[in-house]
């Protein structure tokens, strides 16, 4: 479908551009959100007759967004979530969660301004784009952690997932070392027990030999007598 853009649309064009898009994209998003008009003769005439006002209104909204951007740019919100030992969240972070976090810091944003390129499903710090106007966007950070302490570590650049992995590996290594020590102790104990048994056996054999020799000596004396 050919459409006339009423505002800048990323990867499509600027105000007044006539572009071709998929019918579904036009019907489900661009047209109902008043971002474009169908590119027919009647609409072309309407657009050209109102172009100056459309561009003026857009300039006013852009200026207001630029002024408001200072209150949003660079903000970091902290979201405490339950997660597994591998850092996977039990659920995901929603656009509403982000909006609520920003509004709590007096930022004037709405759900339609938040651009989540992919779902947030792990612990970490994520850059999120906020579109205040088609020509004005800023970046905020979403710090997802299991506790306030972890959030502080992540804020300082510590990778909690790597830290968790290293701690897990250290625990596994400690368990392996402990098992090896226990095995060595058991082996030493077995060697000691075997050595003691051999020594006792030799003592018993020596005693038996001595007893036999003694008995043999007495028998010989008796025969001589």
PDB file of C-alpha atoms in Angstrom:
ATOM      1  CA  UNK A   1       0.000   0.000   0.000  1.00  0.00           C
ATOM      2  CA  UNK A   2       1.228   3.510  -0.853  1.00  0.00           C
ATOM      3  CA  UNK A   3       0.953   6.006   2.005  1.00  0.00           C
ATOM      4  CA  UNK A   4       1.832   9.628   2.788  1.00  0.00           C
ATOM      5  CA  UNK A   5       3.759  10.008   6.038  1.00  0.00           C
ATOM      6  CA  UNK A   6       2.392  12.589   8.490  1.00  0.00           C
ATOM      7  CA  UNK A   7       5.473  12.333  10.717  1.00  0.00           C
ATOM      8  CA  UNK A   8       8.937  10.834  10.605  1.00  0.00           C
ATOM      9  CA  UNK A   9       8.820   7.037  10.834  1.00  0.00           C
ATOM     10  CA  UNK A  10      12.103   5.266  11.478  1.00  0.00           C
ATOM     11  CA  UNK A  11      13.395   3.325   8.470  1.00  0.00           C
ATOM     12  CA  UNK A  12      10.546   4.663   6.313  1.00  0.00           C
ATOM     13  CA  UNK A  13      10.909   8.400   5.796  1.00  0.00           C
ATOM     14  CA  UNK A  14       9.976  11.931   6.859  1.00  0.00           C
ATOM     15  CA  UNK A  15       6.828  14.085   6.729  1.00  0.00           C
ATOM     16  CA  UNK A  16       5.360  14.186   3.227  1.00  0.00           C
ATOM     17  CA  UNK A  17       7.259  11.177   1.888  1.00  0.00           C
ATOM     18  CA  UNK A  18       5.192   8.730  -0.146  1.00  0.00           C
ATOM     19  CA  UNK A  19       6.300   5.191   0.637  1.00  0.00           C
ATOM     20  CA  UNK A  20       5.100   1.662   0.030  1.00  0.00           C
ATOM     21  CA  UNK A  21       4.468  -0.608   3.023  1.00  0.00           C
ATOM     22  CA  UNK A  22       2.758  -3.888   3.699  1.00  0.00           C
ATOM     23  CA  UNK A  23      -1.023  -3.604   3.940  1.00  0.00           C
ATOM     24  CA  UNK A  24      -1.114  -5.028   7.460  1.00  0.00           C
ATOM     25  CA  UNK A  25       1.466  -2.550   8.752  1.00  0.00           C
ATOM     26  CA  UNK A  26      -0.518   0.329   7.266  1.00  0.00           C
ATOM     27  CA  UNK A  27      -3.954  -0.815   8.455  1.00  0.00           C
ATOM     28  CA  UNK A  28      -2.915  -2.016  11.910  1.00  0.00           C
ATOM     29  CA  UNK A  29      -0.389   0.633  12.888  1.00  0.00           C
ATOM     30  CA  UNK A  30       0.313   3.605  10.651  1.00  0.00           C
ATOM     31  CA  UNK A  31      -3.228   4.612   9.653  1.00  0.00           C
ATOM     32  CA  UNK A  32      -5.029   4.114  13.011  1.00  0.00           C
ATOM     33  CA  UNK A  33      -2.221   5.946  14.845  1.00  0.00           C
ATOM     34  CA  UNK A  34      -2.493   8.883  12.416  1.00  0.00           C
ATOM     35  CA  UNK A  35       1.073   8.523  11.281  1.00  0.00           C
ATOM     36  CA  UNK A  36       0.092   8.332   7.614  1.00  0.00           C
ATOM     37  CA  UNK A  37      -2.652   8.738   5.002  1.00  0.00           C
ATOM     38  CA  UNK A  38      -3.472   6.529   2.054  1.00  0.00           C
ATOM     39  CA  UNK A  39      -1.698   7.976  -0.979  1.00  0.00           C
ATOM     40  CA  UNK A  40      -4.710   8.691  -3.182  1.00  0.00           C
ATOM     41  CA  UNK A  41      -5.445  11.903  -5.089  1.00  0.00           C
ATOM     42  CA  UNK A  42      -7.882  13.251  -2.496  1.00  0.00           C
ATOM     43  CA  UNK A  43      -5.478  12.716   0.402  1.00  0.00           C
ATOM     44  CA  UNK A  44      -2.570  14.198  -1.521  1.00  0.00           C
ATOM     45  CA  UNK A  45      -4.569  17.411  -1.961  1.00  0.00           C
ATOM     46  CA  UNK A  46      -5.585  17.432   1.719  1.00  0.00           C
ATOM     47  CA  UNK A  47      -1.987  16.896   2.801  1.00  0.00           C
ATOM     48  CA  UNK A  48      -0.585  19.635   0.580  1.00  0.00           C
ATOM     49  CA  UNK A  49      -3.275  22.069   1.742  1.00  0.00           C
ATOM     50  CA  UNK A  50      -2.350  21.390   5.385  1.00  0.00           C
ATOM     51  CA  UNK A  51       1.351  20.714   5.002  1.00  0.00           C
ATOM     52  CA  UNK A  52       2.507  23.982   6.567  1.00  0.00           C
ATOM     53  CA  UNK A  53       0.365  23.405   9.683  1.00  0.00           C
ATOM     54  CA  UNK A  54       1.389  19.748   9.940  1.00  0.00           C
ATOM     55  CA  UNK A  55       5.067  20.689   9.797  1.00  0.00           C
ATOM     56  CA  UNK A  56       4.582  23.580  12.243  1.00  0.00           C
ATOM     57  CA  UNK A  57       2.742  21.366  14.751  1.00  0.00           C
ATOM     58  CA  UNK A  58       5.448  18.729  14.398  1.00  0.00           C
ATOM     59  CA  UNK A  59       8.165  21.329  15.054  1.00  0.00           C
ATOM     60  CA  UNK A  60       6.347  22.452  18.221  1.00  0.00           C
ATOM     61  CA  UNK A  61       6.013  18.882  19.517  1.00  0.00           C
ATOM     62  CA  UNK A  62       9.658  18.201  18.655  1.00  0.00           C
ATOM     63  CA  UNK A  63      10.791  21.258  20.618  1.00  0.00           C
ATOM     64  CA  UNK A  64       8.713  20.210  23.631  1.00  0.00           C
ATOM     65  CA  UNK A  65      10.173  16.697  23.453  1.00  0.00           C
ATOM     66  CA  UNK A  66      13.691  18.052  23.295  1.00  0.00           C
ATOM     67  CA  UNK A  67      13.059  20.112  26.423  1.00  0.00           C
ATOM     68  CA  UNK A  68      11.567  17.092  28.196  1.00  0.00           C
ATOM     69  CA  UNK A  69      14.408  14.787  27.151  1.00  0.00           C
ATOM     70  CA  UNK A  70      16.705  16.148  29.852  1.00  0.00           C
ATOM     71  CA  UNK A  71      14.378  14.735  32.493  1.00  0.00           C
ATOM     72  CA  UNK A  72      14.541  11.249  30.999  1.00  0.00           C
ATOM     73  CA  UNK A  73      17.947  10.786  29.351  1.00  0.00           C
ATOM     74  CA  UNK A  74      20.345   8.619  31.336  1.00  0.00           C
ATOM     75  CA  UNK A  75      17.948   7.645  34.101  1.00  0.00           C
ATOM     76  CA  UNK A  76      18.414   4.197  35.624  1.00  0.00           C
ATOM     77  CA  UNK A  77      15.588   2.290  37.236  1.00  0.00           C
ATOM     78  CA  UNK A  78      16.078  -0.725  39.496  1.00  0.00           C
ATOM     79  CA  UNK A  79      13.712  -3.671  39.246  1.00  0.00           C
ATOM     80  CA  UNK A  80      14.062  -6.408  41.884  1.00  0.00           C
ATOM     81  CA  UNK A  81      13.053  -9.803  40.510  1.00  0.00           C
ATOM     82  CA  UNK A  82      13.315 -13.454  41.515  1.00  0.00           C
ATOM     83  CA  UNK A  83      15.714 -15.410  39.321  1.00  0.00           C
ATOM     84  CA  UNK A  84      17.372 -18.801  39.062  1.00  0.00           C
ATOM     85  CA  UNK A  85      21.041 -19.450  39.813  1.00  0.00           C
ATOM     86  CA  UNK A  86      21.738 -19.043  36.084  1.00  0.00           C
ATOM     87  CA  UNK A  87      20.220 -15.550  36.109  1.00  0.00           C
ATOM     88  CA  UNK A  88      16.978 -16.443  34.303  1.00  0.00           C
ATOM     89  CA  UNK A  89      14.021 -14.437  35.580  1.00  0.00           C
ATOM     90  CA  UNK A  90      10.858 -16.172  36.702  1.00  0.00           C
ATOM     91  CA  UNK A  91       8.863 -14.130  34.190  1.00  0.00           C
ATOM     92  CA  UNK A  92      10.010 -11.055  32.295  1.00  0.00           C
ATOM     93  CA  UNK A  93      10.175  -7.271  32.578  1.00  0.00           C
ATOM     94  CA  UNK A  94       7.204  -5.524  30.966  1.00  0.00           C
ATOM     95  CA  UNK A  95       6.909  -2.102  29.352  1.00  0.00           C
ATOM     96  CA  UNK A  96       4.592  -1.118  32.215  1.00  0.00           C
ATOM     97  CA  UNK A  97       7.322  -2.003  34.734  1.00  0.00           C
ATOM     98  CA  UNK A  98       9.697   0.372  32.958  1.00  0.00           C
ATOM     99  CA  UNK A  99       7.146   3.161  32.676  1.00  0.00           C
ATOM    100  CA  UNK A 100       6.235   2.841  36.368  1.00  0.00           C
ATOM    101  CA  UNK A 101       9.915   2.993  37.315  1.00  0.00           C
ATOM    102  CA  UNK A 102      10.508   6.126  35.244  1.00  0.00           C
ATOM    103  CA  UNK A 103       7.336   7.868  36.378  1.00  0.00           C
ATOM    104  CA  UNK A 104       8.417   7.224  39.976  1.00  0.00           C
ATOM    105  CA  UNK A 105      11.457   9.377  39.112  1.00  0.00           C
ATOM    106  CA  UNK A 106       9.217  12.142  37.725  1.00  0.00           C
ATOM    107  CA  UNK A 107       9.889  11.293  34.081  1.00  0.00           C
ATOM    108  CA  UNK A 108       6.960  12.075  31.773  1.00  0.00           C
ATOM    109  CA  UNK A 109       6.666   8.956  29.636  1.00  0.00           C
ATOM    110  CA  UNK A 110       3.944   6.625  28.399  1.00  0.00           C
ATOM    111  CA  UNK A 111       3.917   2.961  27.357  1.00  0.00           C
ATOM    112  CA  UNK A 112       3.853   3.897  23.663  1.00  0.00           C
ATOM    113  CA  UNK A 113       7.222   5.665  24.055  1.00  0.00           C
ATOM    114  CA  UNK A 114       9.108   2.587  25.295  1.00  0.00           C
ATOM    115  CA  UNK A 115      10.915   0.524  22.665  1.00  0.00           C
ATOM    116  CA  UNK A 116      11.857  -2.960  23.883  1.00  0.00           C
ATOM    117  CA  UNK A 117      13.796  -4.541  21.053  1.00  0.00           C
ATOM    118  CA  UNK A 118      13.750  -7.885  22.856  1.00  0.00           C
ATOM    119  CA  UNK A 119      12.178  -9.184  26.075  1.00  0.00           C
ATOM    120  CA  UNK A 120      14.224  -8.749  29.260  1.00  0.00           C
ATOM    121  CA  UNK A 121      14.366 -12.224  30.815  1.00  0.00           C
ATOM    122  CA  UNK A 122      17.694 -12.242  32.669  1.00  0.00           C
ATOM    123  CA  UNK A 123      19.483 -10.319  35.384  1.00  0.00           C
ATOM    124  CA  UNK A 124      21.654  -7.446  34.191  1.00  0.00           C
ATOM    125  CA  UNK A 125      21.669  -3.821  33.076  1.00  0.00           C
ATOM    126  CA  UNK A 126      19.881  -3.106  29.804  1.00  0.00           C
ATOM    127  CA  UNK A 127      19.724  -0.010  27.605  1.00  0.00           C
ATOM    128  CA  UNK A 128      16.151   0.823  26.611  1.00  0.00           C
ATOM    129  CA  UNK A 129      15.160   3.366  23.988  1.00  0.00           C
ATOM    130  CA  UNK A 130      12.470   5.937  24.827  1.00  0.00           C
ATOM    131  CA  UNK A 131      10.936   7.766  21.863  1.00  0.00           C
ATOM    132  CA  UNK A 132       9.606  11.112  23.104  1.00  0.00           C
ATOM    133  CA  UNK A 133       8.889  12.270  19.557  1.00  0.00           C
ATOM    134  CA  UNK A 134       9.515  10.649  16.162  1.00  0.00           C
ATOM    135  CA  UNK A 135      12.656  12.797  15.908  1.00  0.00           C
ATOM    136  CA  UNK A 136      13.673  12.782  19.590  1.00  0.00           C
ATOM    137  CA  UNK A 137      14.736   9.641  21.420  1.00  0.00           C
ATOM    138  CA  UNK A 138      16.773   9.027  24.568  1.00  0.00           C
ATOM    139  CA  UNK A 139      18.228   6.015  26.346  1.00  0.00           C
ATOM    140  CA  UNK A 140      17.528   4.838  29.877  1.00  0.00           C
ATOM    141  CA  UNK A 141      18.946   1.891  31.788  1.00  0.00           C
ATOM    142  CA  UNK A 142      16.974  -0.899  33.388  1.00  0.00           C
ATOM    143  CA  UNK A 143      18.903  -2.557  36.216  1.00  0.00           C
ATOM    144  CA  UNK A 144      17.330  -5.971  36.912  1.00  0.00           C
ATOM    145  CA  UNK A 145      18.667  -7.650  40.046  1.00  0.00           C
ATOM    146  CA  UNK A 146      17.660 -10.062  42.810  1.00  0.00           C
ATOM    147  CA  UNK A 147      18.418  -7.583  45.573  1.00  0.00           C
ATOM    148  CA  UNK A 148      19.380  -3.966  46.150  1.00  0.00           C
ATOM    149  CA  UNK A 149      22.952  -5.089  46.901  1.00  0.00           C
ATOM    150  CA  UNK A 150      23.214  -6.877  43.548  1.00  0.00           C
ATOM    151  CA  UNK A 151      21.731  -3.841  41.832  1.00  0.00           C
ATOM    152  CA  UNK A 152      24.478  -1.668  43.351  1.00  0.00           C
ATOM    153  CA  UNK A 153      27.139  -4.105  42.132  1.00  0.00           C
ATOM    154  CA  UNK A 154      25.679  -4.057  38.624  1.00  0.00           C
ATOM    155  CA  UNK A 155      25.470  -0.272  38.725  1.00  0.00           C
ATOM    156  CA  UNK A 156      29.222  -0.235  39.420  1.00  0.00           C
ATOM    157  CA  UNK A 157      29.868  -2.461  36.408  1.00  0.00           C
ATOM    158  CA  UNK A 158      30.083  -5.828  38.153  1.00  0.00           C
ATOM    159  CA  UNK A 159      28.688  -8.668  36.061  1.00  0.00           C
ATOM    160  CA  UNK A 160      26.595 -10.543  38.618  1.00  0.00           C
ATOM    161  CA  UNK A 161      26.009 -13.452  36.226  1.00  0.00           C
ATOM    162  CA  UNK A 162      29.763 -13.952  35.807  1.00  0.00           C
ATOM    163  CA  UNK A 163      30.205 -13.614  39.556  1.00  0.00           C
ATOM    164  CA  UNK A 164      27.524 -16.237  40.144  1.00  0.00           C
ATOM    165  CA  UNK A 165      29.179 -18.557  37.617  1.00  0.00           C
ATOM    166  CA  UNK A 166      32.604 -18.094  39.199  1.00  0.00           C
ATOM    167  CA  UNK A 167      31.164 -18.763  42.669  1.00  0.00           C
ATOM    168  CA  UNK A 168      29.457 -21.904  41.382  1.00  0.00           C
ATOM    169  CA  UNK A 169      32.676 -23.098  39.743  1.00  0.00           C
ATOM    170  CA  UNK A 170      34.615 -22.385  42.939  1.00  0.00           C
ATOM    171  CA  UNK A 171      32.070 -24.399  44.929  1.00  0.00           C
ATOM    172  CA  UNK A 172      32.342 -27.298  42.481  1.00  0.00           C
ATOM    173  CA  UNK A 173      36.141 -27.138  42.640  1.00  0.00           C
ATOM    174  CA  UNK A 174      36.008 -27.133  46.454  1.00  0.00           C
ATOM    175  CA  UNK A 175      33.750 -30.188  46.429  1.00  0.00           C
ATOM    176  CA  UNK A 176      36.119 -31.995  44.049  1.00  0.00           C
ATOM    177  CA  UNK A 177      39.141 -31.159  46.210  1.00  0.00           C
ATOM    178  CA  UNK A 178      37.289 -32.277  49.348  1.00  0.00           C
ATOM    179  CA  UNK A 179      36.359 -35.570  47.668  1.00  0.00           C
ATOM    180  CA  UNK A 180      39.993 -36.084  46.591  1.00  0.00           C
ATOM    181  CA  UNK A 181      41.243 -35.395  50.133  1.00  0.00           C
ATOM    182  CA  UNK A 182      38.694 -37.811  51.585  1.00  0.00           C
ATOM    183  CA  UNK A 183      39.743 -40.442  49.045  1.00  0.00           C
ATOM    184  CA  UNK A 184      43.424 -39.939  49.890  1.00  0.00           C
ATOM    185  CA  UNK A 185      42.697 -40.148  53.632  1.00  0.00           C
ATOM    186  CA  UNK A 186      40.684 -43.326  53.077  1.00  0.00           C
ATOM    187  CA  UNK A 187      43.496 -44.783  50.949  1.00  0.00           C
ATOM    188  CA  UNK A 188      46.096 -43.894  53.603  1.00  0.00           C
ATOM    189  CA  UNK A 189      43.897 -45.468  56.284  1.00  0.00           C
ATOM    190  CA  UNK A 190      43.507 -48.610  54.183  1.00  0.00           C
ATOM    191  CA  UNK A 191      47.284 -48.781  53.609  1.00  0.00           C
ATOM    192  CA  UNK A 192      47.911 -48.320  57.320  1.00  0.00           C
ATOM    193  CA  UNK A 193      45.376 -51.024  58.194  1.00  0.00           C
ATOM    194  CA  UNK A 194      46.927 -53.394  55.689  1.00  0.00           C
ATOM    195  CA  UNK A 195      50.416 -52.670  57.011  1.00  0.00           C
ATOM    196  CA  UNK A 196      49.242 -53.284  60.590  1.00  0.00           C
ATOM    197  CA  UNK A 197      47.573 -56.535  59.550  1.00  0.00           C
ATOM    198  CA  UNK A 198      50.743 -57.670  57.765  1.00  0.00           C
ATOM    199  CA  UNK A 199      52.857 -56.779  60.784  1.00  0.00           C
ATOM    200  CA  UNK A 200      50.511 -58.683  63.102  1.00  0.00           C
ATOM    201  CA  UNK A 201      50.555 -61.651  60.749  1.00  0.00           C
ATOM    202  CA  UNK A 202      54.339 -61.647  60.704  1.00  0.00           C
ATOM    203  CA  UNK A 203      54.407 -61.441  64.493  1.00  0.00           C
ATOM    204  CA  UNK A 204      52.005 -64.348  64.739  1.00  0.00           C
ATOM    205  CA  UNK A 205      54.054 -66.341  62.234  1.00  0.00           C
ATOM    206  CA  UNK A 206      57.241 -65.587  64.155  1.00  0.00           C
ATOM    207  CA  UNK A 207      55.613 -66.562  67.435  1.00  0.00           C
ATOM    208  CA  UNK A 208      54.292 -69.767  65.927  1.00  0.00           C
ATOM    209  CA  UNK A 209      57.726 -70.577  64.520  1.00  0.00           C
ATOM    210  CA  UNK A 210      59.366 -69.885  67.861  1.00  0.00           C
ATOM    211  CA  UNK A 211      56.811 -72.051  69.640  1.00  0.00           C
ATOM    212  CA  UNK A 212      57.355 -74.859  67.159  1.00  0.00           C
ATOM    213  CA  UNK A 213      61.111 -74.643  67.545  1.00  0.00           C
ATOM    214  CA  UNK A 214      60.770 -74.647  71.325  1.00  0.00           C
ATOM    215  CA  UNK A 215      58.519 -77.679  71.216  1.00  0.00           C
ATOM    216  CA  UNK A 216      60.957 -79.441  68.908  1.00  0.00           C
ATOM    217  CA  UNK A 217      63.834 -78.769  71.329  1.00  0.00           C
ATOM    218  CA  UNK A 218      61.949 -80.245  74.276  1.00  0.00           C
ATOM    219  CA  UNK A 219      61.068 -83.335  72.282  1.00  0.00           C
ATOM    220  CA  UNK A 220      64.728 -83.914  71.395  1.00  0.00           C
ATOM    221  CA  UNK A 221      65.828 -83.596  75.002  1.00  0.00           C
ATOM    222  CA  UNK A 222      63.208 -86.103  76.072  1.00  0.00           C
ATOM    223  CA  UNK A 223      64.383 -88.599  73.498  1.00  0.00           C
ATOM    224  CA  UNK A 224      68.024 -88.269  74.666  1.00  0.00           C
ATOM    225  CA  UNK A 225      66.994 -88.853  78.229  1.00  0.00           C
TER     226      UNK A 225
END
